[in-house]
Short mmCIF file of C-alpha atoms in Angstrom, two decimals:
data_model
loop_
_atom_site.label_atom_id
_atom_site.label_comp_id
_atom_site.label_asym_id
_atom_site.label_seq_id
_atom_site.Cartn_x
_atom_site.Cartn_y
_atom_site.Cartn_z
CA MET A 1 132.27 134.03 92.18
CA TYR A 2 131.24 133.91 95.71
CA LYS A 3 128.01 135.25 94.50
CA ALA A 4 127.55 132.24 92.14
CA VAL A 5 127.89 130.04 94.85
CA GLN A 6 125.55 131.62 96.82
CA GLY A 7 122.77 131.67 94.03
CA VAL A 8 123.52 128.08 93.20
CA ARG A 9 123.08 127.34 96.71
CA ALA A 10 120.07 129.54 97.11
CA ALA A 11 118.34 127.88 94.41
CA ALA A 12 119.20 124.36 95.70
CA VAL A 13 117.32 125.36 98.87
CA ARG A 14 114.27 126.19 97.22
CA VAL A 15 114.13 123.25 95.31
CA VAL A 16 114.22 121.00 98.39
CA ARG A 17 111.88 123.30 100.09
CA ALA A 18 109.59 122.96 97.20
CA VAL A 19 110.27 118.91 97.36
CA ARG A 20 109.50 118.99 100.99
CA VAL A 21 106.25 120.67 100.66
CA ARG A 22 104.99 118.36 98.10
CA VAL A 23 105.95 115.08 100.21
CA ARG A 24 103.97 116.61 103.15
CA LEU A 25 101.11 117.57 101.21
CA ARG A 26 101.00 113.96 99.52
CA ALA A 27 100.96 112.18 103.20
CA ALA A 28 98.31 114.63 104.00
CA ARG A 29 96.01 113.20 101.52
CA GLY A 30 96.63 109.80 102.07
CA ASP A 31 97.12 106.92 99.70
CA ALA A 32 97.47 108.01 96.18
CA GLY A 33 98.24 104.61 94.51
CA MET A 34 96.68 101.46 94.16
CA ALA A 35 96.45 98.79 96.67
CA THR A 36 97.79 95.02 96.50
CA ALA A 37 94.11 94.28 95.99
CA GLU A 38 93.23 97.20 93.37
CA TYR A 39 96.27 95.69 91.30
CA ALA A 40 95.23 91.91 91.71
CA MET A 41 91.82 93.10 90.26
CA GLY A 42 93.36 95.00 87.50
CA LEU A 43 95.40 92.07 86.34
CA VAL A 44 92.61 89.65 86.65
CA ALA A 45 90.86 92.10 84.40
CA ALA A 46 93.99 92.50 81.93
CA VAL A 47 93.82 88.83 81.88
CA ALA A 48 90.24 88.42 80.91
CA PHE A 49 90.07 90.80 78.52
CA ALA A 50 93.55 89.32 76.91
CA VAL A 51 91.53 85.91 76.86
CA VAL A 52 88.51 87.45 75.15
CA LEU A 53 90.73 89.33 72.72
CA TYR A 54 92.82 85.89 71.78
CA LYS A 55 89.61 83.98 71.07
CA VAL A 56 88.14 86.46 69.29
CA VAL A 57 91.05 86.34 66.68
CA THR A 58 91.55 82.78 67.02
CA SER A 59 88.02 82.11 65.77
CA GLY A 60 87.18 80.85 62.23
CA ALA A 61 85.87 83.83 60.65
CA VAL A 62 88.41 86.32 62.35
CA SER A 63 91.18 84.15 61.17
CA THR A 64 90.05 83.35 57.86
CA GLU A 65 89.67 87.47 57.25
CA LEU A 66 93.61 87.94 58.84
CA GLN A 67 94.98 85.36 56.53
CA ASP A 68 93.01 86.70 53.50
CA ILE A 69 94.55 90.27 54.53
CA VAL A 70 97.65 89.14 54.88
CA LYS A 71 97.56 87.22 51.60
CA ARG A 72 96.47 90.27 49.98
CA ALA A 73 99.36 92.45 51.32
CA LEU A 74 101.83 89.83 50.43
CA ASP A 75 100.67 89.62 46.63
CA ALA A 76 100.44 93.23 46.17
CA LYS A 77 102.34 94.97 43.71
CA VAL A 78 104.74 97.15 44.69
#
Protein backbone atom coordinates (compact mmCIF):
# COMPACT_ATOMS: atom_id res chain seq x y z
CA MET A 1 0.00 0.00 0.00
CA TYR A 2 2.86 2.37 0.71
CA LYS A 3 4.07 2.10 -2.89
CA ALA A 4 0.60 3.03 -4.14
CA VAL A 5 0.63 6.15 -1.97
CA GLN A 6 4.09 7.03 -3.27
CA GLY A 7 2.85 6.61 -6.85
CA VAL A 8 -0.11 8.89 -6.27
CA ARG A 9 2.11 11.45 -4.57
CA ALA A 10 4.60 11.35 -7.45
CA ALA A 11 1.81 11.85 -9.97
CA ALA A 12 0.46 14.79 -7.99
CA VAL A 13 3.92 16.36 -7.85
CA ARG A 14 4.25 16.01 -11.64
CA VAL A 15 0.87 17.67 -12.17
CA VAL A 16 1.75 20.55 -9.85
CA ARG A 17 5.07 21.07 -11.62
CA ALA A 18 3.37 21.06 -15.03
CA VAL A 19 0.84 23.64 -13.86
CA ARG A 20 3.60 25.83 -12.47
CA VAL A 21 5.47 25.70 -15.77
CA ARG A 22 2.33 26.69 -17.67
CA VAL A 23 1.68 29.58 -15.31
CA ARG A 24 5.24 30.83 -15.70
CA LEU A 25 5.06 30.57 -19.49
CA ARG A 26 1.76 32.44 -19.60
CA ALA A 27 3.14 35.18 -17.34
CA ALA A 28 6.23 35.48 -19.53
CA ARG A 29 4.14 35.92 -22.68
CA GLY A 30 2.26 38.85 -21.24
CA ASP A 31 -1.45 39.56 -21.41
CA ALA A 32 -3.21 36.80 -23.32
CA GLY A 33 -6.78 38.07 -22.78
CA MET A 34 -8.72 41.11 -23.85
CA ALA A 35 -8.36 44.37 -21.99
CA THR A 36 -11.34 46.38 -20.77
CA ALA A 37 -11.24 48.64 -23.83
CA GLU A 38 -11.29 45.62 -26.12
CA TYR A 39 -14.29 44.21 -24.25
CA ALA A 40 -16.06 47.55 -24.66
CA MET A 41 -15.36 47.65 -28.40
CA GLY A 42 -16.53 44.06 -28.77
CA LEU A 43 -19.73 44.89 -26.92
CA VAL A 44 -20.36 47.94 -29.10
CA ALA A 45 -19.82 45.85 -32.25
CA ALA A 46 -22.18 43.13 -30.98
CA VAL A 47 -24.89 45.67 -30.17
CA ALA A 48 -24.48 47.33 -33.57
CA PHE A 49 -24.82 43.95 -35.29
CA ALA A 50 -27.91 43.16 -33.21
CA VAL A 51 -29.51 46.50 -34.17
CA VAL A 52 -28.85 45.92 -37.86
CA LEU A 53 -30.22 42.38 -37.64
CA TYR A 54 -33.32 43.64 -35.79
CA LYS A 55 -33.93 46.29 -38.45
CA VAL A 56 -33.60 43.73 -41.24
CA VAL A 57 -35.91 41.20 -39.59
CA THR A 58 -38.57 43.79 -38.74
CA SER A 59 -38.52 45.42 -42.18
CA GLY A 60 -41.68 45.08 -44.27
CA ALA A 61 -40.49 42.58 -46.86
CA VAL A 62 -38.68 40.27 -44.46
CA SER A 63 -41.49 40.43 -41.92
CA THR A 64 -44.03 39.46 -44.58
CA GLU A 65 -41.87 36.56 -45.76
CA LEU A 66 -41.39 35.29 -42.20
CA GLN A 67 -45.13 35.47 -41.58
CA ASP A 68 -45.78 33.53 -44.80
CA ILE A 69 -43.28 30.86 -43.78
CA VAL A 70 -44.93 30.48 -40.37
CA LYS A 71 -48.42 30.32 -41.92
CA ARG A 72 -47.33 27.63 -44.39
CA ALA A 73 -45.71 25.65 -41.60
CA LEU A 74 -48.85 25.83 -39.46
CA ASP A 75 -51.12 24.91 -42.40
CA ALA A 76 -48.97 21.97 -43.47
CA LYS A 77 -50.59 18.56 -43.48
CA VAL A 78 -48.90 16.02 -41.27
